[in-house]
PDB file of C-alpha atoms in Angstrom:
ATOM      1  CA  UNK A   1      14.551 -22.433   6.594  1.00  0.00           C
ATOM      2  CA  UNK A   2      16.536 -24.283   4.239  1.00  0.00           C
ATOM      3  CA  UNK A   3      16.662 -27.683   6.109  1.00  0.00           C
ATOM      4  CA  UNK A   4      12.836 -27.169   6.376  1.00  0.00           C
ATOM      5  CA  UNK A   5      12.052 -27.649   2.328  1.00  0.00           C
ATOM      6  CA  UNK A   6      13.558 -30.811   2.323  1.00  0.00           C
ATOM      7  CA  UNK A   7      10.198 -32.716   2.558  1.00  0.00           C
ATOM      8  CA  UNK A   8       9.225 -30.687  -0.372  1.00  0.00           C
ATOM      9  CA  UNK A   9      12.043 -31.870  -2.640  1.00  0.00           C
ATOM     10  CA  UNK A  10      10.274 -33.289  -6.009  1.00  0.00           C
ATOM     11  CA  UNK A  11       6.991 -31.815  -5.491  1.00  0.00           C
ATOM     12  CA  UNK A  12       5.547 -28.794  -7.433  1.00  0.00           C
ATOM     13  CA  UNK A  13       5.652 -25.417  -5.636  1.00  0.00           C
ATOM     14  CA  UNK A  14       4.806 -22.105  -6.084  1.00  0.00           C
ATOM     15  CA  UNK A  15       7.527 -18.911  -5.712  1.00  0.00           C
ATOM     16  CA  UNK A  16       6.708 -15.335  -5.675  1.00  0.00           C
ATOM     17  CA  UNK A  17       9.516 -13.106  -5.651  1.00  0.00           C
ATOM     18  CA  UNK A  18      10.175 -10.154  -4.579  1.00  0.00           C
ATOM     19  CA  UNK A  19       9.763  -8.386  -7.645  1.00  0.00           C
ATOM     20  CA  UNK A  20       6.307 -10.326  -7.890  1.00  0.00           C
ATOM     21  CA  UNK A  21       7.063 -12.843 -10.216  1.00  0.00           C
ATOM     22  CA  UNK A  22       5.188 -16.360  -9.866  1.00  0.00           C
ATOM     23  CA  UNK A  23       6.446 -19.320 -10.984  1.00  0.00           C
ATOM     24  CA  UNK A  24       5.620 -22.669 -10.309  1.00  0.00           C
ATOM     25  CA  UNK A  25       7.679 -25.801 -10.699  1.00  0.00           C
ATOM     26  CA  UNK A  26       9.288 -28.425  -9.204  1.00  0.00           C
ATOM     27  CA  UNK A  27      11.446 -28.026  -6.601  1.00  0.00           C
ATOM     28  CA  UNK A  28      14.703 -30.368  -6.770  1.00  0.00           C
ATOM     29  CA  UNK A  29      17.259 -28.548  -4.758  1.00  0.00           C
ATOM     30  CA  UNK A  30      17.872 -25.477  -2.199  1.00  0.00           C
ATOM     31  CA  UNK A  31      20.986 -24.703  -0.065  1.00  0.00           C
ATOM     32  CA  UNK A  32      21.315 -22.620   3.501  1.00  0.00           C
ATOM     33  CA  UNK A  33      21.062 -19.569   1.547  1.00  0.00           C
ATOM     34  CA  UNK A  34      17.837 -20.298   0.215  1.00  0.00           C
ATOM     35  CA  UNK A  35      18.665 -20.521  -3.723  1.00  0.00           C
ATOM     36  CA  UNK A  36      16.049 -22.582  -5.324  1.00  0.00           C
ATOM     37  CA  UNK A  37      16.470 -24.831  -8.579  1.00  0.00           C
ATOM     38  CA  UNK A  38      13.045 -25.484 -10.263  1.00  0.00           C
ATOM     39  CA  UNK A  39      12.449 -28.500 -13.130  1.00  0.00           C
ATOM     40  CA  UNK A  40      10.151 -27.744 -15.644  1.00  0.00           C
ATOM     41  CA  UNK A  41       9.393 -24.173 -14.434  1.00  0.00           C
ATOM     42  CA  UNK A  42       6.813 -21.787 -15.773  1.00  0.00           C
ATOM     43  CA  UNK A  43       5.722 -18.126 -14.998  1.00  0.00           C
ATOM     44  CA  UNK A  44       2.701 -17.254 -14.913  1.00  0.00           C
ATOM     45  CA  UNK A  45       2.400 -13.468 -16.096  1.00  0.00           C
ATOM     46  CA  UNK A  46      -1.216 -11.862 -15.504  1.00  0.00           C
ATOM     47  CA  UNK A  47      -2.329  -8.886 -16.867  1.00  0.00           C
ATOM     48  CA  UNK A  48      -5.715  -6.554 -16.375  1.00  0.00           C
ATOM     49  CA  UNK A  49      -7.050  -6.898 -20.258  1.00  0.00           C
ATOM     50  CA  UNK A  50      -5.611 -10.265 -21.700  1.00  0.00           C
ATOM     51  CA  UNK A  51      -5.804 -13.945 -20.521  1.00  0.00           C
ATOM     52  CA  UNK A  52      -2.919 -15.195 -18.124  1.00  0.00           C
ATOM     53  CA  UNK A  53      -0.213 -16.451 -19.826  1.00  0.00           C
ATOM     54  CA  UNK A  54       2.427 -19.070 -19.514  1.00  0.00           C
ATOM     55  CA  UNK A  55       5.950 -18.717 -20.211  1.00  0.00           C
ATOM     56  CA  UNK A  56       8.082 -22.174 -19.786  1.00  0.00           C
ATOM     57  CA  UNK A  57      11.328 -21.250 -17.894  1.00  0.00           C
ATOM     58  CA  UNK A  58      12.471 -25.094 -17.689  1.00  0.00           C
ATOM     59  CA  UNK A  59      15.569 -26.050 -15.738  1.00  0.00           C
ATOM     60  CA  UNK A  60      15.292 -22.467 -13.536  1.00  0.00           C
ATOM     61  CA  UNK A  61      16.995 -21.282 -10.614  1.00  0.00           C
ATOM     62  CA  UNK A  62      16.006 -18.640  -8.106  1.00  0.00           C
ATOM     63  CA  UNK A  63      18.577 -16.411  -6.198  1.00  0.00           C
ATOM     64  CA  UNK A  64      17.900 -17.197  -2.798  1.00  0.00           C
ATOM     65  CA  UNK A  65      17.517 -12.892  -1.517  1.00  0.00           C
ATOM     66  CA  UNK A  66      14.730 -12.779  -4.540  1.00  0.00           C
ATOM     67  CA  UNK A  67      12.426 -15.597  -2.926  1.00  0.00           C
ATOM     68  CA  UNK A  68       9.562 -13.607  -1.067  1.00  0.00           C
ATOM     69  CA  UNK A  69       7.414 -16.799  -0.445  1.00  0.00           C
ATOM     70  CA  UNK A  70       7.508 -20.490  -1.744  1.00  0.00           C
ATOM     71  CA  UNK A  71       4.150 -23.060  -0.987  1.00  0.00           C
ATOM     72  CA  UNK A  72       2.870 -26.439  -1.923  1.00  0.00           C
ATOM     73  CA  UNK A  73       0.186 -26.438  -4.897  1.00  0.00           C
ATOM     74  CA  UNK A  74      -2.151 -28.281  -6.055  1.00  0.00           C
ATOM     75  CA  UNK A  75      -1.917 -28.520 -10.331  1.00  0.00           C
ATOM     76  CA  UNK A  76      -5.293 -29.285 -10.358  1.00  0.00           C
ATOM     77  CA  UNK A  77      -6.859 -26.647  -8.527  1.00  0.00           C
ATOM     78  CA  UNK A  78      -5.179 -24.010 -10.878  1.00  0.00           C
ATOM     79  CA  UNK A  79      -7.282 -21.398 -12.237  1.00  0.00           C
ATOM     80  CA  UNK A  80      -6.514 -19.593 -15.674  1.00  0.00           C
ATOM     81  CA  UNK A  81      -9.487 -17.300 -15.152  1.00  0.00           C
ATOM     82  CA  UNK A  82      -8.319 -13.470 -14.494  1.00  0.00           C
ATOM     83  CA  UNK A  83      -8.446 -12.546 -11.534  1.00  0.00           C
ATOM     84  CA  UNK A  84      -9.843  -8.801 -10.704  1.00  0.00           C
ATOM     85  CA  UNK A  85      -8.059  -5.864 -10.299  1.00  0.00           C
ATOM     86  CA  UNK A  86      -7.413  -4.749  -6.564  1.00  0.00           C
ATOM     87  CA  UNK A  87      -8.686  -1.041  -5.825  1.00  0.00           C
ATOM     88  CA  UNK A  88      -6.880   1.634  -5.870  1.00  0.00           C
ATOM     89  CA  UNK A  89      -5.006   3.094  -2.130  1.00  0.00           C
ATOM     90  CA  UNK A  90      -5.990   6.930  -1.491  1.00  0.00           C
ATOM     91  CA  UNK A  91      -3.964   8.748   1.000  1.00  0.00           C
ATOM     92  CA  UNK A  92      -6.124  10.916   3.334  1.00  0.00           C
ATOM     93  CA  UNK A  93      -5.308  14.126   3.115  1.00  0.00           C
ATOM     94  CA  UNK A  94      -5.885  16.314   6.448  1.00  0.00           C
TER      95      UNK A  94
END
């Protein structure tokens, strides 16, 4: 995997982690284990009742065992409109 994000070295990506974190930056390094380093990085923290909001991380790394899934993005097609809440899960009880 790690030989695989060298075409996306220097372009802005998008990492959710396993604790469901999303940050987007731009990706100038990785190694075999998977560790990410990020320039200019910024979470983007979403909430049900408030706007999303933007926290600059800057120079940020990410432990490679926290990365869940890292894409390309486009920084124009970013939306700060909230999105809705997802239902709620019900276990059928028998």
């Amino acid at each position: 995997m790690a030989s695989s994000l060298l075409e996306w070295i220097d372009k802005p990506v998008c990492v959710v982690t396993s604790d469901g974190r999303t940050i987007f930056g731009t990706l100038v390094g990785n190694d075999q284990v998977q560790n990410l380093i990020l320039n200019d990085a910024q979470e983007r923290v979403h909430a049900i009742d408030t706007e999303v909001e933007t926290v600059e991380l800057g120079l940020y790394v990410i432990r490679g065992d926290n990365v869940c899934m890292i894409a390309d993005f486009d920084k124009e097609k970013l939306v700060d409109s909230p999105a809705p809440p997802l239902p709620s899960l019900h276990q059928q009880q028998n």
